[in-house]
Amino acid sequence: MNTTPHTPYAGKKAVITGGTLGMGLATAQALLDGGADVLVTGRNPQNLEAARRVLGPRAHVLASDTASLPDIDALAATVRERFGRIDLLHINAGISSLEPFEQVTEAGYDRAFAVNTKGPFFTVQRLAPLMPAGSAIVFTSSIADEGGMHGMSVYSATKAALRSMASGFAAELVTRGIRVNVVSPGFIDTPTLGVTDASAEERAEFMRLGDQITPMRRHGTSAEVARAVLFFAFEATFTTGARLTVDGGLGQGLTPAAA
Ligand SMILES: NC(=O)c1ccc[n+]([C@@H]2O[C@H](COP(=O)([O-])OP(=O)(O)OC[C@H]3O[C@@H](n4cnc5c(N)ncnc54)[C@H](OP(=O)(O)O)[C@@H]3O)[C@@H](O)[C@H]2O)c1
């Protein structure tokens, strides 16, 4: 029996914003299992502590608000000191509220764009100098980055901007040998379902809706999204500026037979 550990990512250095929960945590775990050095960020102290426990002593877990420029600069300094370079920058931190447009406040609007759009922009700007030729950036957008969904006008706009920004980065970084791609998940079973402030009842209802409208009639798992991220990061060496949906067919205009 072959007992050699399978370590396809040995020697790789990965940074994941919003890596303390859900899909980011699953991607971090897969990278660590594959031998990579991983640094994850998050904000909530309980989630940071839980991530330290789950990921173990090999993981670097850093409190860092992606909406804060000083925090992004501190992140860049920490990564430079601990890793020296980045092979995968996974921009995953994101928030959303389910809010009809009449209820959206200026503060909520600004916060959504600060976390989902401004933070990603300046994270790439400040961390790209640490990325050598052959490295990759993967953004987590959402299938809500196109089309329209009730209660998601602000969230959709932030993710559409993120997706568009990724294309700009892909064009600018291609000459430096850095690939930039986007994963757009559909309904994925994470602790928040991507809806940050929802009650347990609202989340259950959101999940029920997702399972009903998704052609595969189920939600996806964090591990299924992590595989798409890792594909872009290390295997899709002739792909940049692309968007891959992980959505059970939801965003593809399919019309299956009624359930
Ligand atoms: N779940 C879905 O169905 C779904 C679908 C499409 C897209 N998405 C997107 O996928 C990404 C991950 O979603 P998820 O469901 O796995 O999320 P999640 O369980 O809510 O986790 C989000 C992660 O982002 C972190 N985060 C939030 N605000 C942050 C900030 N200001 N600074 C740093 N980190 C921050 C969270 O950490 P703390 O809580 O500790 O701050 C957490 O680690 C998000 O961008 C989300 O919009 C989710």
Coordinates of C-alpha atoms and ligand atoms in Angstrom, one line a residue:
M1 CA 0.0 0.0 0.0
N2 CA 1.3 3.5 -0.9
T3 CA 1.4 5.5 2.3
T4 CA 3.3 8.5 0.8
P5 CA 1.2 11.7 1.6
H6 CA -0.3 13.3 -1.5
T7 CA 1.0 16.8 -1.4
P8 CA 0.4 18.5 -4.8
Y9 CA 0.7 22.0 -3.3
A10 CA 3.9 21.5 -1.4
G11 CA 5.9 24.7 -1.4
K12 CA 3.0 26.8 -2.6
K13 CA 2.0 30.0 -0.6
A14 CA -1.7 30.9 -0.5
V15 CA -3.5 33.9 0.9
I16 CA -7.3 33.7 1.3
T17 CA -9.3 36.7 2.4
G18 CA -12.4 35.6 4.3
G19 CA -10.9 32.2 5.0
T20 CA -12.4 31.6 8.4
L21 CA -15.8 30.2 7.3
G22 CA -17.5 28.4 4.5
M23 CA -15.9 28.2 1.1
G24 CA -12.7 30.0 2.1
L25 CA -12.2 27.7 5.0
A26 CA -12.8 24.6 2.8
T27 CA -10.3 25.9 0.2
A28 CA -7.7 26.6 3.0
Q29 CA -8.2 23.1 4.4
A30 CA -7.7 21.5 0.9
L31 CA -4.6 23.6 0.4
L32 CA -3.1 22.6 3.8
D33 CA -4.0 19.0 3.2
G34 CA -2.1 19.3 -0.1
G35 CA 1.0 20.6 1.6
A36 CA 0.7 24.4 0.9
D37 CA 1.4 27.2 3.4
V38 CA -1.8 29.1 3.9
L39 CA -2.7 32.5 5.5
V40 CA -6.4 33.2 6.0
T41 CA -8.1 36.4 7.1
G42 CA -11.4 37.3 8.8
R43 CA -12.8 39.8 11.2
N44 CA -15.1 38.1 13.7
P45 CA -12.9 37.0 16.7
Q46 CA -14.9 33.8 17.3
N47 CA -14.6 32.8 13.7
L48 CA -10.9 33.5 13.8
E49 CA -10.5 31.3 16.9
A50 CA -12.6 28.5 15.4
A51 CA -10.5 28.6 12.2
R52 CA -7.3 28.4 14.2
R53 CA -8.7 25.2 15.9
V54 CA -10.0 23.7 12.7
L55 CA -7.0 24.4 10.5
G56 CA -4.4 23.6 13.1
P57 CA -0.9 25.1 13.8
R58 CA 0.4 25.1 10.2
A59 CA -2.2 27.7 9.2
H60 CA -1.6 31.5 9.6
V61 CA -4.9 33.1 10.8
L62 CA -4.9 36.9 10.7
A63 CA -7.5 39.4 11.9
S64 CA -7.9 41.8 9.0
D65 CA -10.8 43.9 7.8
T66 CA -10.8 43.8 4.0
A67 CA -12.6 47.1 3.9
S68 CA -9.7 48.8 5.7
L69 CA -6.7 50.1 3.7
P70 CA -4.4 50.1 6.8
D71 CA -5.4 46.4 7.4
I72 CA -4.6 45.6 3.8
D73 CA -1.2 47.2 4.1
A74 CA -0.6 45.3 7.4
L75 CA -1.7 42.1 5.6
A76 CA 0.8 42.8 2.8
A77 CA 3.6 43.3 5.3
T78 CA 2.7 40.1 7.2
V79 CA 2.7 38.1 4.0
R80 CA 6.0 39.5 2.9
E81 CA 7.6 38.6 6.2
R82 CA 6.1 35.1 6.6
F83 CA 5.9 33.9 3.0
G84 CA 8.0 36.2 0.9
R85 CA 5.8 35.6 -2.1
I86 CA 2.2 34.5 -3.0
D87 CA 1.4 31.7 -5.5
L88 CA -2.4 32.0 -5.0
L89 CA -4.3 35.1 -3.9
H90 CA -7.9 34.1 -3.3
I91 CA -10.1 37.1 -2.8
N92 CA -13.1 35.5 -1.1
A93 CA -14.3 37.8 1.7
G94 CA -17.8 39.1 1.0
I95 CA -21.1 40.1 2.7
S96 CA -24.7 40.3 1.6
S97 CA -28.0 41.3 3.0
L98 CA -31.4 40.3 1.6
E99 CA -33.0 43.7 1.3
P100 CA -35.7 45.1 -1.0
F101 CA -34.2 48.3 -2.5
E102 CA -36.6 50.5 -0.4
Q103 CA -34.9 49.3 2.8
V104 CA -31.3 49.9 1.7
T105 CA -29.6 52.5 3.9
E106 CA -26.6 54.6 2.8
A107 CA -24.4 52.9 5.4
G108 CA -25.4 49.4 4.2
Y109 CA -24.8 50.4 0.6
D110 CA -21.3 51.8 1.4
R111 CA -20.4 48.8 3.6
A112 CA -21.3 46.3 0.9
F113 CA -19.2 48.2 -1.7
A114 CA -16.3 48.6 0.8
V115 CA -16.1 44.9 1.6
N116 CA -17.1 43.3 -1.7
T117 CA -15.5 45.8 -4.2
K118 CA -13.1 48.4 -2.7
G119 CA -11.3 45.9 -0.5
P120 CA -10.7 43.4 -3.3
F121 CA -9.4 46.2 -5.5
F122 CA -6.8 47.4 -3.0
T123 CA -5.9 43.9 -1.8
V124 CA -4.8 43.1 -5.4
Q125 CA -3.1 46.5 -5.7
R126 CA -1.1 46.0 -2.5
L127 CA -0.4 42.3 -2.7
A128 CA 0.4 41.9 -6.5
P129 CA 4.0 43.1 -6.0
L130 CA 4.5 39.8 -4.0
M131 CA 3.2 37.7 -6.9
P132 CA 5.8 36.1 -9.3
A133 CA 5.1 35.0 -12.9
G134 CA 3.1 31.8 -12.8
S135 CA 1.0 32.8 -9.8
A136 CA -2.8 33.3 -9.8
I137 CA -5.6 35.4 -8.4
V138 CA -9.0 33.9 -8.0
F139 CA -12.0 36.0 -7.0
T140 CA -15.2 34.7 -5.5
S141 CA -18.1 36.5 -7.2
S142 CA -21.6 35.1 -7.4
I143 CA -24.1 34.1 -10.1
A144 CA -25.9 37.3 -8.9
D145 CA -23.1 39.1 -10.7
E146 CA -25.5 39.0 -13.7
G147 CA -29.3 39.0 -14.0
G148 CA -31.6 40.3 -11.2
M149 CA -32.9 38.8 -8.0
H150 CA -35.3 40.3 -5.5
G151 CA -33.6 41.8 -2.5
M152 CA -30.1 41.6 -4.0
S153 CA -29.8 44.8 -6.0
V154 CA -26.8 46.1 -4.0
Y155 CA -25.1 42.7 -3.6
S156 CA -25.5 42.0 -7.3
A157 CA -24.0 45.4 -8.2
T158 CA -21.0 44.8 -5.9
K159 CA -20.3 41.4 -7.5
A160 CA -20.9 42.7 -11.1
A161 CA -18.3 45.4 -10.3
L162 CA -16.0 42.7 -8.9
R163 CA -16.3 40.6 -11.9
S164 CA -15.6 43.5 -14.2
M165 CA -12.6 44.6 -12.1
A166 CA -11.2 41.0 -12.4
S167 CA -11.3 41.4 -16.2
G168 CA -9.3 44.6 -15.9
F169 CA -6.8 43.0 -13.6
A170 CA -6.5 40.0 -16.0
A171 CA -5.6 42.4 -18.8
E172 CA -3.1 44.4 -16.8
L173 CA -1.4 41.4 -15.1
V174 CA -1.1 39.0 -18.1
T175 CA 2.2 40.6 -19.2
R176 CA 3.6 39.8 -15.7
G177 CA 2.5 36.1 -16.0
I178 CA -0.2 36.4 -13.4
R179 CA -3.6 34.7 -14.2
V180 CA -6.8 36.2 -12.9
N181 CA -10.1 34.3 -12.9
V182 CA -13.5 34.3 -11.2
V183 CA -15.6 31.6 -9.6
S184 CA -19.3 32.5 -9.4
P185 CA -21.1 30.2 -7.0
G186 CA -24.9 29.6 -6.8
F187 CA -26.6 28.5 -3.6
I188 CA -23.9 27.0 -1.5
D189 CA -24.4 25.5 2.0
T190 CA -22.1 27.6 4.2
P191 CA -22.7 28.9 7.8
T192 CA -24.2 32.1 6.4
L193 CA -25.4 30.9 2.9
G194 CA -23.6 34.1 1.9
V195 CA -26.4 36.2 3.6
T196 CA -24.6 37.7 6.5
D197 CA -27.2 39.1 8.8
A198 CA -30.2 36.7 8.2
S199 CA -32.0 34.8 10.9
A200 CA -32.0 31.0 10.9
E201 CA -35.6 31.1 9.5
E202 CA -34.7 33.4 6.7
R203 CA -31.7 31.3 5.9
A204 CA -33.8 28.1 5.8
E205 CA -36.3 29.8 3.5
F206 CA -33.5 31.1 1.2
M207 CA -32.1 27.6 1.0
R208 CA -35.5 26.1 0.2
L209 CA -35.9 28.6 -2.6
G210 CA -32.4 27.8 -3.9
D211 CA -33.1 24.0 -3.9
Q212 CA -36.3 24.7 -5.8
I213 CA -35.0 26.9 -8.5
T214 CA -31.6 25.2 -9.1
P215 CA -31.8 22.7 -12.0
M216 CA -29.9 20.1 -10.0
R217 CA -32.5 20.6 -7.2
R218 CA -29.9 20.9 -4.5
H219 CA -27.4 23.3 -3.0
G220 CA -23.7 23.0 -3.6
T221 CA -21.0 22.3 -1.0
S222 CA -18.0 24.4 0.0
A223 CA -15.8 21.6 -1.1
E224 CA -17.3 21.8 -4.6
V225 CA -16.4 25.5 -4.8
A226 CA -12.9 24.9 -3.4
R227 CA -12.2 22.4 -6.3
A228 CA -13.1 25.1 -8.8
V229 CA -10.8 27.6 -7.0
L230 CA -7.9 25.1 -7.0
F231 CA -8.4 24.3 -10.6
F232 CA -8.1 28.0 -11.6
A233 CA -5.2 28.4 -9.2
F234 CA -2.9 25.5 -10.2
E235 CA -4.3 23.6 -13.2
A236 CA -5.8 26.2 -15.6
T237 CA -2.4 27.4 -16.8
F238 CA -3.7 28.6 -20.2
T239 CA -6.8 30.4 -18.8
T240 CA -7.1 34.0 -17.6
G241 CA -10.0 36.5 -17.5
A242 CA -12.5 33.6 -17.2
R243 CA -15.6 33.1 -15.1
L244 CA -16.6 29.6 -13.9
T245 CA -20.1 29.1 -12.4
V246 CA -20.5 26.5 -9.7
D247 CA -24.3 26.7 -9.5
G248 CA -26.0 23.4 -10.3
G249 CA -27.0 24.9 -13.6
L250 CA -28.9 27.8 -12.1
G251 CA -27.3 30.6 -14.1
Q252 CA -27.3 28.8 -17.4
G253 CA -30.9 29.5 -18.6
L254 CA -31.9 25.8 -18.3
T255 CA -35.5 24.8 -18.0
P256 CA -35.8 21.3 -16.5
A257 CA -39.1 19.4 -16.2
A258 CA -41.1 20.4 -13.2
A259 CA -40.2 18.6 -10.0
Ligands
LIG1 N1 -22.9 30.9 0.3 C1 -23.4 31.2 -0.9 O1 -24.4 30.6 -1.3 C2 -22.7 32.2 -1.8 C3 -23.1 32.2 -3.1 C4 -22.5 33.1 -4.0 C5 -21.4 33.8 -3.5 N2 -21.0 33.8 -2.3 C6 -19.8 34.5 -1.9 O2 -18.8 33.6 -1.5 C7 -17.9 34.2 -0.6 C8 -17.8 33.3 0.7 O3 -19.1 33.1 1.1 P1 -19.5 32.1 2.2 O4 -20.9 31.8 2.2 O5 -18.5 31.0 2.3 O6 -19.3 33.1 3.4 P2 -19.4 33.2 4.9 O7 -19.6 31.8 5.4 O8 -20.3 34.2 5.2 O9 -17.9 33.6 5.1 C9 -17.4 34.8 4.6 C10 -16.0 35.0 5.0 O10 -15.7 36.4 4.7 C11 -15.2 36.9 5.9 N3 -15.4 38.4 5.9 C12 -16.6 39.0 5.9 N4 -16.4 40.3 6.0 C13 -15.1 40.5 6.1 C14 -14.3 41.7 6.2 N5 -14.8 42.9 6.2 N6 -12.9 41.5 6.2 C15 -12.4 40.2 6.2 N7 -13.1 39.1 6.1 C16 -14.5 39.3 6.0 C17 -15.8 36.2 7.0 O11 -15.1 36.3 8.2 P3 -15.8 36.9 9.5 O12 -17.2 36.5 9.6 O13 -14.9 36.3 10.6 O14 -15.5 38.4 9.4 C18 -15.8 34.8 6.5 O15 -14.5 34.2 6.6 C19 -18.5 35.6 -0.3 O16 -17.8 36.5 -1.1 C20 -19.9 35.5 -0.8 O17 -20.4 36.7 -1.2 C21 -21.6 32.9 -1.4

